[in-house]
mmCIF file of C-alpha atoms in Angstrom:
data_model
loop_
_atom_site.group_PDB
_atom_site.id
_atom_site.type_symbol
_atom_site.label_atom_id
_atom_site.label_comp_id
_atom_site.label_asym_id
_atom_site.label_seq_id
_atom_site.Cartn_x
_atom_site.Cartn_y
_atom_site.Cartn_z
ATOM 1 C CA MET A 245 226.194 75.702 216.005
ATOM 2 C CA LEU A 246 229.248 75.491 218.300
ATOM 3 C CA GLN A 247 230.469 72.406 216.448
ATOM 4 C CA ARG A 248 230.290 74.235 213.095
ATOM 5 C CA LEU A 249 232.107 77.184 214.651
ATOM 6 C CA PHE A 250 234.783 74.816 215.961
ATOM 7 C CA ILE A 251 235.386 73.363 212.507
ATOM 8 C CA PHE A 252 235.649 76.836 210.976
ATOM 9 C CA LEU A 253 238.107 78.055 213.637
ATOM 10 C CA LEU A 254 240.119 74.850 213.374
ATOM 11 C CA LEU A 255 240.499 75.321 209.626
ATOM 12 C CA PHE A 256 241.312 79.006 210.211
ATOM 13 C CA LEU A 257 244.084 77.834 212.554
ATOM 14 C CA VAL A 258 245.485 74.725 210.846
ATOM 15 C CA LEU A 259 245.387 75.425 207.116
ATOM 16 C CA PRO A 260 247.652 78.529 207.174
ATOM 17 C CA ASP A 261 249.994 76.708 209.568
ATOM 18 C CA LEU A 262 250.184 73.692 207.289
ATOM 19 C CA TYR A 263 250.879 75.817 204.214
ATOM 20 C CA LEU A 264 253.610 77.868 205.928
ATOM 21 C CA TYR A 265 255.175 74.711 207.356
ATOM 22 C CA LEU A 266 255.454 73.040 203.955
ATOM 23 C CA ARG A 267 256.334 76.261 202.130
ATOM 24 C CA PHE A 268 258.934 77.685 204.522
ATOM 25 C CA ILE A 269 259.672 75.773 207.724
ATOM 26 C CA VAL A 270 260.826 72.479 206.159
ATOM 27 C CA ARG A 271 263.157 74.488 203.917
ATOM 28 C CA LEU A 272 264.515 76.720 206.658
ATOM 29 C CA THR A 273 265.449 74.021 209.162
ATOM 30 C CA ALA A 274 266.108 70.282 209.265
ATOM 31 C CA LYS A 275 266.136 70.149 213.081
ATOM 32 C CA TRP A 276 263.218 68.032 214.238
ATOM 33 C CA TRP A 277 262.787 69.881 217.535
ATOM 34 C CA LEU A 278 262.382 73.237 215.755
ATOM 35 C CA ARG A 279 259.788 71.711 213.435
ATOM 36 C CA VAL A 280 257.917 70.303 216.444
ATOM 37 C CA LEU A 281 258.204 73.631 218.264
ATOM 38 C CA TYR A 282 256.489 75.343 215.324
ATOM 39 C CA TRP A 283 253.337 73.296 215.961
ATOM 40 C CA VAL A 284 253.181 73.818 219.753
ATOM 41 C CA PRO A 285 251.039 77.031 219.660
ATOM 42 C CA SER A 286 248.577 75.420 217.245
ATOM 43 C CA PHE A 287 248.335 72.304 219.427
ATOM 44 C CA LEU A 288 247.621 74.382 222.552
ATOM 45 C CA LEU A 289 245.067 76.582 220.785
ATOM 46 C CA THR A 290 243.325 73.518 219.337
ATOM 47 C CA ALA A 291 243.150 71.968 222.807
ATOM 48 C CA GLY A 292 241.645 75.187 224.146
ATOM 49 C CA LEU A 293 239.038 75.269 221.386
ATOM 50 C CA LEU A 294 238.137 71.628 222.000
ATOM 51 C CA TYR A 295 237.604 72.302 225.682
ATOM 52 C CA LEU A 296 235.492 75.422 225.174
ATOM 53 C CA VAL A 297 233.266 73.836 222.518
ATOM 54 C CA TYR A 298 232.809 70.299 223.841
ATOM 55 C CA PHE A 299 233.530 70.320 227.580
ATOM 56 C CA ALA A 300 232.959 73.804 229.048
ATOM 57 C CA ASN A 301 229.400 74.256 230.335
ATOM 58 C CA ASN A 302 227.368 77.450 230.695
ATOM 59 C CA ALA A 303 228.518 77.945 234.277
ATOM 60 C CA PHE A 304 232.176 77.865 233.191
ATOM 61 C CA ALA A 305 231.561 80.366 230.391
ATOM 62 C CA GLU A 306 229.729 82.734 232.740
ATOM 63 C CA ARG A 307 232.429 82.558 235.443
ATOM 64 C CA HIS A 308 235.346 82.926 233.053
ATOM 65 C CA THR A 309 234.084 85.430 230.478
ATOM 66 C CA GLN A 310 237.233 87.542 230.712
ATOM 67 C CA ASP A 311 239.533 84.508 230.456
ATOM 68 C CA ILE A 312 237.712 83.320 227.330
ATOM 69 C CA GLY A 313 238.085 86.830 225.883
ATOM 70 C CA TRP A 314 241.845 86.767 226.409
ATOM 71 C CA PHE A 315 242.071 83.264 224.938
ATOM 72 C CA SER A 316 240.324 84.674 221.851
ATOM 73 C CA ILE A 317 242.872 87.490 221.625
ATOM 74 C CA ILE A 318 245.741 84.970 221.773
ATOM 75 C CA PHE A 319 243.993 82.852 219.135
ATOM 76 C CA PHE A 320 243.741 85.756 216.681
ATOM 77 C CA LEU A 321 247.234 86.946 217.557
ATOM 78 C CA PHE A 322 248.597 83.655 216.214
ATOM 79 C CA THR A 323 246.170 83.061 213.348
ATOM 80 C CA ALA A 324 245.473 86.444 211.715
ATOM 81 C CA PRO A 325 249.121 87.276 210.830
ATOM 82 C CA LYS A 326 249.679 83.793 209.377
ATOM 83 C CA LEU A 327 246.524 84.040 207.293
ATOM 84 C CA LEU A 328 247.623 87.391 205.834
ATOM 85 C CA LEU A 329 251.051 86.008 204.979
ATOM 86 C CA VAL A 330 249.503 82.957 203.317
ATOM 87 C CA LEU A 331 247.021 85.024 201.300
ATOM 88 C CA PHE A 332 249.687 87.250 199.776
ATOM 89 C CA THR A 333 252.112 84.382 199.233
ATOM 90 C CA VAL A 334 249.448 82.381 197.386
ATOM 91 C CA LEU A 335 248.392 85.511 195.476
ATOM 92 C CA GLY A 336 251.917 85.757 194.089
ATOM 93 C CA ILE A 337 251.973 82.207 192.705
ATOM 94 C CA PRO A 338 250.133 82.846 189.395
ATOM 95 C CA PHE A 339 252.059 86.091 188.808
ATOM 96 C CA HIS A 340 255.332 84.234 189.313
ATOM 97 C CA LYS A 341 254.308 81.222 187.237
ATOM 98 C CA TRP A 342 252.834 82.977 184.211
ATOM 99 C CA LEU A 343 254.347 86.467 184.259
ATOM 100 C CA ARG A 344 257.679 85.551 185.852
ATOM 101 C CA TRP A 345 257.259 88.197 188.527
ATOM 102 C CA PRO A 346 259.457 87.670 191.605
ATOM 103 C CA ARG A 347 257.811 86.180 194.682
ATOM 104 C CA THR A 348 259.613 88.511 197.099
ATOM 105 C CA PRO A 349 257.283 91.572 196.849
ATOM 106 C CA PHE A 350 254.238 89.410 197.651
ATOM 107 C CA ILE A 351 255.971 87.714 200.578
ATOM 108 C CA CYS A 352 257.227 91.062 201.911
ATOM 109 C CA THR A 353 253.742 92.588 201.622
ATOM 110 C CA GLY A 354 252.292 89.631 203.512
ATOM 111 C CA LEU A 355 254.961 89.890 206.192
ATOM 112 C CA THR A 356 254.374 93.646 206.557
ATOM 113 C CA LEU A 357 250.630 93.225 206.963
ATOM 114 C CA ALA A 358 251.191 90.323 209.358
ATOM 115 C CA VAL A 359 253.396 92.507 211.577
ATOM 116 C CA LEU A 360 250.870 95.355 211.404
ATOM 117 C CA SER A 361 248.079 92.994 212.456
ATOM 118 C CA ILE A 362 250.136 91.886 215.461
ATOM 119 C CA VAL A 363 250.725 95.517 216.452
ATOM 120 C CA MET A 364 247.036 96.331 215.999
ATOM 121 C CA ILE A 365 245.864 93.378 218.115
ATOM 122 C CA LEU A 366 248.336 94.124 220.911
ATOM 123 C CA TYR A 367 247.603 97.861 220.903
ATOM 124 C CA GLY A 368 243.855 97.352 220.797
ATOM 125 C CA SER A 369 243.998 94.855 223.670
ATOM 126 C CA PHE A 370 246.357 96.636 226.043
ATOM 127 C CA VAL A 371 245.874 100.318 225.154
ATOM 128 C CA GLY A 372 242.898 100.858 222.876
ATOM 129 C CA ARG A 373 240.209 99.451 225.157
ATOM 130 C CA THR A 374 240.986 102.085 227.811
ATOM 131 C CA ARG A 375 241.814 104.966 225.452
ATOM 132 C CA PHE A 376 238.803 107.134 226.291
ATOM 133 C CA GLU A 377 238.010 109.631 223.539
ATOM 134 C CA VAL A 378 235.964 112.798 224.058
ATOM 135 C CA LYS A 379 234.049 113.587 220.858
ATOM 136 C CA GLU A 380 232.594 117.066 220.406
ATOM 137 C CA VAL A 381 229.426 117.008 218.293
ATOM 138 C CA THR A 382 226.916 119.728 217.394
ATOM 139 C CA TYR A 383 223.258 119.265 216.503
ATOM 140 C CA THR A 384 221.388 122.229 215.008
ATOM 141 C CA SER A 385 217.616 122.568 214.745
ATOM 142 C CA PRO A 386 215.372 125.605 214.216
ATOM 143 C CA ARG A 387 212.845 123.874 216.491
ATOM 144 C CA LEU A 388 215.144 124.094 219.491
ATOM 145 C CA PRO A 389 213.916 126.608 222.091
ATOM 146 C CA GLN A 390 216.203 129.631 222.390
ATOM 147 C CA ALA A 391 217.082 128.958 226.028
ATOM 148 C CA PHE A 392 218.623 125.590 225.025
ATOM 149 C CA ASP A 393 221.028 127.090 222.486
ATOM 150 C CA GLY A 394 224.434 125.875 223.706
ATOM 151 C CA TYR A 395 222.975 123.172 225.985
ATOM 152 C CA ARG A 396 225.642 120.479 226.573
ATOM 153 C CA ILE A 397 224.752 116.798 226.803
ATOM 154 C CA VAL A 398 227.244 114.032 227.565
ATOM 155 C CA GLN A 399 226.206 110.680 226.148
ATOM 156 C CA LEU A 400 227.660 107.395 227.413
ATOM 157 C CA SER A 401 226.649 103.969 226.185
ATOM 158 C CA ASP A 402 227.382 100.247 226.420
ATOM 159 C CA LEU A 403 229.503 100.321 229.542
ATOM 160 C CA HIS A 404 229.293 96.517 229.955
ATOM 161 C CA ILE A 405 230.617 96.896 233.460
ATOM 162 C CA GLY A 406 231.247 93.166 233.886
ATOM 163 C CA SER A 407 234.115 93.500 231.408
ATOM 164 C CA TRP A 408 235.833 96.020 233.708
ATOM 165 C CA GLN A 409 236.171 93.750 236.755
ATOM 166 C CA GLY A 410 239.480 94.422 238.489
ATOM 167 C CA ASN A 411 239.954 97.759 236.721
ATOM 168 C CA THR A 412 238.206 100.343 238.864
ATOM 169 C CA PRO A 413 240.865 103.023 238.091
ATOM 170 C CA ALA A 414 239.703 103.073 234.450
ATOM 171 C CA ILE A 415 236.102 103.769 235.472
ATOM 172 C CA ARG A 416 237.242 106.485 237.908
ATOM 173 C CA LYS A 417 239.129 108.073 235.009
ATOM 174 C CA LEU A 418 235.971 107.857 232.894
ATOM 175 C CA VAL A 419 233.874 109.601 235.542
ATOM 176 C CA ASP A 420 236.496 112.333 235.978
ATOM 177 C CA LEU A 421 236.620 112.930 232.206
ATOM 178 C CA VAL A 422 232.840 113.216 232.001
ATOM 179 C CA ASN A 423 232.578 115.605 234.934
ATOM 180 C CA ALA A 424 235.372 117.736 233.467
ATOM 181 C CA GLN A 425 233.089 118.496 230.495
ATOM 182 C CA GLN A 426 230.707 120.327 232.877
ATOM 183 C CA PRO A 427 227.613 118.973 231.110
ATOM 184 C CA ASP A 428 224.097 120.262 231.574
ATOM 185 C CA LEU A 429 222.835 116.697 231.217
ATOM 186 C CA ILE A 430 224.285 113.170 231.183
ATOM 187 C CA VAL A 431 222.466 110.369 229.359
ATOM 188 C CA PHE A 432 223.288 106.665 229.266
ATOM 189 C CA THR A 433 221.858 104.712 226.349
ATOM 190 C CA GLY A 434 221.838 101.145 227.631
ATOM 191 C CA ASP A 435 223.857 97.978 228.297
ATOM 192 C CA LEU A 436 225.130 98.912 231.730
ATOM 193 C CA VAL A 437 225.966 95.264 232.510
ATOM 194 C CA ASN A 438 226.878 92.129 230.593
ATOM 195 C CA HIS A 439 224.487 89.837 232.442
ATOM 196 C CA ARG A 440 223.872 90.513 236.135
ATOM 197 C CA ALA A 441 223.313 93.459 238.424
ATOM 198 C CA VAL A 442 226.005 92.191 240.825
ATOM 199 C CA GLU A 443 228.606 93.217 238.246
ATOM 200 C CA LEU A 444 228.124 96.738 239.645
ATOM 201 C CA ASN A 445 229.414 95.786 243.115
ATOM 202 C CA ASP A 446 232.833 97.453 242.779
ATOM 203 C CA PHE A 447 231.618 100.277 240.538
ATOM 204 C CA GLN A 448 228.312 101.525 241.892
ATOM 205 C CA GLU A 449 229.844 104.157 244.151
ATOM 206 C CA ILE A 450 232.171 105.334 241.376
ATOM 207 C CA LEU A 451 229.371 105.722 238.816
ATOM 208 C CA ALA A 452 227.295 107.578 241.393
ATOM 209 C CA GLY A 453 229.922 110.316 241.065
ATOM 210 C CA LEU A 454 228.698 111.356 237.611
ATOM 211 C CA LYS A 455 227.333 114.900 237.945
ATOM 212 C CA ALA A 456 225.400 117.213 235.638
ATOM 213 C CA GLY A 457 223.178 120.231 236.166
ATOM 214 C CA ASP A 458 220.013 118.404 235.090
ATOM 215 C CA GLY A 459 221.127 115.000 236.368
ATOM 216 C CA VAL A 460 221.805 111.582 234.840
ATOM 217 C CA TYR A 461 219.148 109.765 232.812
ATOM 218 C CA SER A 462 219.372 106.216 231.478
ATOM 219 C CA ILE A 463 217.562 103.529 229.499
ATOM 220 C CA LEU A 464 217.895 99.754 229.242
ATOM 221 C CA GLY A 465 219.801 97.890 226.528
ATOM 222 C CA ASN A 466 219.418 94.297 225.396
ATOM 223 C CA HIS A 467 222.098 93.008 227.819
ATOM 224 C CA ASP A 468 220.422 94.644 230.806
ATOM 225 C CA TYR A 469 217.517 92.171 230.677
ATOM 226 C CA GLY A 470 219.958 89.270 231.205
ATOM 227 C CA PRO A 471 218.979 87.203 228.138
ATOM 228 C CA TYR A 472 222.470 85.734 227.607
ATOM 229 C CA PHE A 473 222.859 84.252 231.105
ATOM 230 C CA HIS A 474 221.812 80.721 232.097
ATOM 231 C CA TRP A 475 219.284 81.546 234.841
ATOM 232 C CA LYS A 476 217.904 78.900 237.177
ATOM 233 C CA SER A 477 214.415 80.316 236.667
ATOM 234 C CA LYS A 478 212.536 83.111 234.932
ATOM 235 C CA GLN A 479 211.923 84.593 238.369
ATOM 236 C CA ASP A 480 215.671 84.905 238.978
ATOM 237 C CA GLN A 481 216.012 86.794 235.705
ATOM 238 C CA ASP A 482 213.134 89.097 236.604
ATOM 239 C CA ASN A 483 214.603 89.727 240.064
ATOM 240 C CA ASN A 484 217.940 90.612 238.475
ATOM 241 C CA LEU A 485 216.260 93.300 236.351
ATOM 242 C CA ILE A 486 214.507 94.683 239.428
ATOM 243 C CA GLU A 487 217.849 94.811 241.249
ATOM 244 C CA LEU A 488 219.499 96.574 238.298
ATOM 245 C CA LYS A 489 216.793 99.243 238.346
ATOM 246 C CA GLN A 490 217.210 99.670 242.103
ATOM 247 C CA ARG A 491 220.972 100.039 241.767
ATOM 248 C CA GLN A 492 220.596 102.714 239.104
ATOM 249 C CA ALA A 493 218.226 104.613 241.389
ATOM 250 C CA ALA A 494 220.748 104.289 244.233
ATOM 251 C CA MET A 495 223.404 105.810 241.944
ATOM 252 C CA GLY A 496 221.133 108.795 241.331
ATOM 253 C CA TRP A 497 220.395 107.750 237.753
ATOM 254 C CA LYS A 498 216.833 108.319 236.559
ATOM 255 C CA LEU A 499 215.703 105.401 234.420
ATOM 256 C CA LEU A 500 213.227 106.217 231.659
ATOM 257 C CA ASN A 501 211.172 103.110 230.824
ATOM 258 C CA ASN A 502 208.768 104.063 228.011
ATOM 259 C CA GLU A 503 208.219 107.464 229.582
ATOM 260 C CA HIS A 504 209.320 111.065 229.301
ATOM 261 C CA THR A 505 210.391 113.960 231.461
ATOM 262 C CA PHE A 506 210.887 117.680 230.883
ATOM 263 C CA LEU A 507 214.142 119.609 230.825
ATOM 264 C CA ILE A 508 213.686 123.263 231.728
ATOM 265 C CA GLN A 509 215.858 126.271 230.957
ATOM 266 C CA GLY A 510 214.379 129.620 231.925
ATOM 267 C CA ASN A 511 210.897 129.806 230.419
ATOM 268 C CA ASP A 512 211.615 127.109 227.801
ATOM 269 C CA SER A 513 211.453 123.327 227.981
ATOM 270 C CA ILE A 514 212.149 120.257 225.847
ATOM 271 C CA ALA A 515 210.977 116.669 226.236
ATOM 272 C CA LEU A 516 213.462 113.913 227.086
ATOM 273 C CA ILE A 517 212.013 110.528 226.121
ATOM 274 C CA GLY A 518 213.332 107.092 227.015
ATOM 275 C CA VAL A 519 212.170 103.741 225.657
ATOM 276 C CA GLU A 520 213.077 100.244 226.731
ATOM 277 C CA ASN A 521 215.156 98.206 224.295
ATOM 278 C CA GLN A 522 213.510 98.171 220.880
ATOM 279 C CA GLY A 523 215.813 96.046 218.762
ATOM 280 C CA GLU A 524 215.400 94.277 215.480
ATOM 281 C CA PRO A 525 214.952 90.486 215.854
ATOM 282 C CA PRO A 526 216.555 88.522 217.465
ATOM 283 C CA PHE A 527 217.113 91.373 219.948
ATOM 284 C CA SER A 528 214.411 92.056 222.506
ATOM 285 C CA GLN A 529 211.530 94.427 221.776
ATOM 286 C CA HIS A 530 210.191 96.054 224.932
ATOM 287 C CA GLY A 531 209.895 99.625 223.701
ATOM 288 C CA ASP A 532 206.608 101.505 223.510
ATOM 289 C CA LEU A 533 207.279 104.793 221.758
ATOM 290 C CA PRO A 534 203.616 105.957 221.498
ATOM 291 C CA LYS A 535 203.255 105.537 225.256
ATOM 292 C CA ALA A 536 206.585 107.244 225.953
ATOM 293 C CA LYS A 537 205.776 110.390 223.952
ATOM 294 C CA ALA A 538 202.077 110.712 224.725
ATOM 295 C CA GLY A 539 201.012 114.241 225.664
ATOM 296 C CA ILE A 540 204.076 116.166 224.440
ATOM 297 C CA GLU A 541 202.879 117.207 220.992
ATOM 298 C CA GLY A 542 204.563 120.260 219.520
ATOM 299 C CA MET A 543 207.617 120.162 221.795
ATOM 300 C CA PHE A 544 211.252 119.642 220.792
ATOM 301 C CA LYS A 545 211.857 115.943 221.478
ATOM 302 C CA LEU A 546 215.081 114.160 222.402
ATOM 303 C CA LEU A 547 214.793 110.349 222.393
ATOM 304 C CA LEU A 548 217.026 107.785 224.096
ATOM 305 C CA SER A 549 216.746 104.388 222.382
ATOM 306 C CA HIS A 550 219.466 101.757 222.605
ATOM 307 C CA ASN A 551 219.315 100.188 219.150
ATOM 308 C CA PRO A 552 219.938 102.547 216.178
ATOM 309 C CA THR A 553 217.772 100.473 213.828
ATOM 310 C CA HIS A 554 214.791 101.793 215.790
ATOM 311 C CA TRP A 555 215.325 105.150 214.044
ATOM 312 C CA ARG A 556 214.348 103.989 210.549
ATOM 313 C CA ARG A 557 211.938 101.274 211.708
ATOM 314 C CA GLU A 558 209.665 103.510 213.770
ATOM 315 C CA VAL A 559 211.068 106.852 214.853
ATOM 316 C CA LEU A 560 211.388 108.480 211.422
ATOM 317 C CA PRO A 561 208.183 107.191 209.807
ATOM 318 C CA GLU A 562 205.864 107.253 212.810
ATOM 319 C CA SER A 563 206.920 110.170 215.020
ATOM 320 C CA ASP A 564 208.161 113.751 215.019
ATOM 321 C CA ILE A 565 211.205 113.041 217.223
ATOM 322 C CA ASP A 566 213.866 115.662 216.513
ATOM 323 C CA LEU A 567 216.969 113.845 217.743
ATOM 324 C CA MET A 568 217.570 110.252 218.821
ATOM 325 C CA LEU A 569 220.619 109.042 220.747
ATOM 326 C CA ALA A 570 221.598 105.358 220.485
ATOM 327 C CA GLY A 571 224.449 102.912 221.081
ATOM 328 C CA HIS A 572 224.552 99.112 220.730
ATOM 329 C CA THR A 573 226.833 98.670 217.686
ATOM 330 C CA HIS A 574 230.266 99.172 219.376
ATOM 331 C CA ALA A 575 231.343 99.744 215.745
ATOM 332 C CA MET A 576 232.271 96.070 216.244
ATOM 333 C CA GLN A 577 235.144 97.514 218.319
ATOM 334 C CA LEU A 578 237.112 98.077 215.104
ATOM 335 C CA GLN A 579 237.274 101.221 212.990
ATOM 336 C CA LEU A 580 239.782 102.169 210.309
ATOM 337 C CA GLY A 581 239.233 105.775 209.290
ATOM 338 C CA ASN A 582 235.539 106.095 208.419
ATOM 339 C CA TYR A 583 235.140 102.343 207.872
ATOM 340 C CA SER A 584 233.907 99.727 210.316
ATOM 341 C CA PRO A 585 232.793 96.154 209.515
ATOM 342 C CA SER A 586 229.628 96.955 211.474
ATOM 343 C CA VAL A 587 228.353 98.814 208.376
ATOM 344 C CA TYR A 588 227.337 95.424 206.944
ATOM 345 C CA ILE A 589 224.896 94.954 209.829
ATOM 346 C CA TYR A 590 223.968 98.501 210.842
ATOM 347 C CA PRO A 591 223.494 101.229 208.192
ATOM 348 C CA GLU A 592 223.893 103.756 211.030
ATOM 349 C CA TRP A 593 226.714 102.398 213.183
ATOM 350 C CA GLY A 594 228.585 105.426 214.561
ATOM 351 C CA GLY A 595 228.397 109.215 214.537
ATOM 352 C CA MET A 596 225.707 111.664 213.391
ATOM 353 C CA TYR A 597 223.119 110.870 210.720
ATOM 354 C CA LEU A 598 220.600 113.405 209.393
ATOM 355 C CA GLU A 599 217.329 113.230 207.513
ATOM 356 C CA GLY A 600 216.533 116.886 206.898
ATOM 357 C CA THR A 601 216.809 118.479 210.332
ATOM 358 C CA ARG A 602 216.001 115.247 212.161
ATOM 359 C CA GLY A 603 219.014 113.441 213.571
ATOM 360 C CA LEU A 604 220.381 110.202 214.981
ATOM 361 C CA TYR A 605 223.624 110.021 216.904
ATOM 362 C CA VAL A 606 225.177 106.581 217.499
ATOM 363 C CA ASN A 607 227.746 106.350 220.280
ATOM 364 C CA VAL A 608 230.172 103.429 219.746
ATOM 365 C CA GLY A 609 230.249 102.655 223.451
ATOM 366 C CA ILE A 610 232.666 102.448 226.332
ATOM 367 C CA GLY A 611 233.006 98.745 227.090
ATOM 368 C CA TYR A 612 233.355 95.593 225.084
ATOM 369 C CA VAL A 613 231.739 92.207 224.641
ATOM 370 C CA GLY A 614 233.791 89.094 223.998
ATOM 371 C CA LEU A 615 237.182 90.345 222.854
ATOM 372 C CA PRO A 616 238.947 92.738 225.281
ATOM 373 C CA PHE A 617 239.880 94.840 222.285
ATOM 374 C CA ARG A 618 239.182 98.198 220.652
ATOM 375 C CA PHE A 619 241.022 99.711 217.732
ATOM 376 C CA GLY A 620 239.882 102.918 216.057
ATOM 377 C CA ALA A 621 236.478 102.650 217.723
ATOM 378 C CA TRP A 622 237.953 104.013 220.947
ATOM 379 C CA PRO A 623 235.757 104.116 224.090
ATOM 380 C CA GLU A 624 233.578 107.146 223.432
ATOM 381 C CA ILE A 625 232.441 110.057 225.573
ATOM 382 C CA THR A 626 230.160 112.144 223.376
ATOM 383 C CA VAL A 627 229.731 115.833 224.183
ATOM 384 C CA LEU A 628 226.690 116.930 222.202
ATOM 385 C CA THR A 629 225.970 120.655 221.990
ATOM 386 C CA LEU A 630 222.486 121.710 220.927
ATOM 387 C CA ARG A 631 222.297 124.746 218.660
ATOM 388 C CA ARG A 632 219.412 126.719 217.254
#
């Protein structure tokens, strides 16, 4: 698999470079050292790819996750603009040959898009990934008890705290922004860590500062079980999950593992349900919705479930859940207007979705996996107001 990926990335890197070299560079300069200099970035990026694919072991990848992420950003910073320029330059060839159109508009379009891609990558890497966005959302249901009309819930998701190492000020800012919303309830819909509970070392005290009238409730996401880490034994993986649960309890977070609790306002109450990760294959399936909602028939039900595909797979057809809150998709960390490439994988990838009065809200997350980058799909703090 890695070898096939290497070949694809190598072609993605070399072919545009080769075309631009023969099409432009050899015509623009006869100086050998400038021609050699043109190939230096490609040589260094190829060497980096070779090392990561053929020589770096699991231990290296786990210790240097952030470094590999930044290498990936540099890789796309050099390759994406060149590919765009090549595509539009090649697109202009038949128009020039058969219709005698000038090449310049195609080249200029390619250059413009190449520059825009550079700006987008740099902005998303250095600004976008910490540009916290507070989204105000309303959910209306006639089944909501009167006392909960106007009830404010802050939803956070996919913190991936291992990606924030060395940046505690950003997480302090996040906590301050959440508390400033004065929520009645805070919920976290999974993927607190990338791999290991120890990622919380510098952040546990900060996250313990999240405050809401009815407390902080959480569930587990696929990353929280540690499936993407090379463990020495299954017991080590199990112990890591136990430690993660203990750390959440120490932060004052109440973890709902296939269980429910009651939120009370005056003489009214609603059921808050939490299931363990219930993803579509190959993601883990630990959720037990029938167990989690047993004994709460007839009540207004709010479900926390990490993976949004759970909504159509089980929640809609097999339950009377009123509203489900999910995360997981990250909107692939890229959103342009109302479009995200994640739509090709997740029909419900971000925002509110309704089937009659029953709803699903998908939070696009706070953190990131792989690329230290977010553009358009800014780190999201959802403020959900319930209305009757």
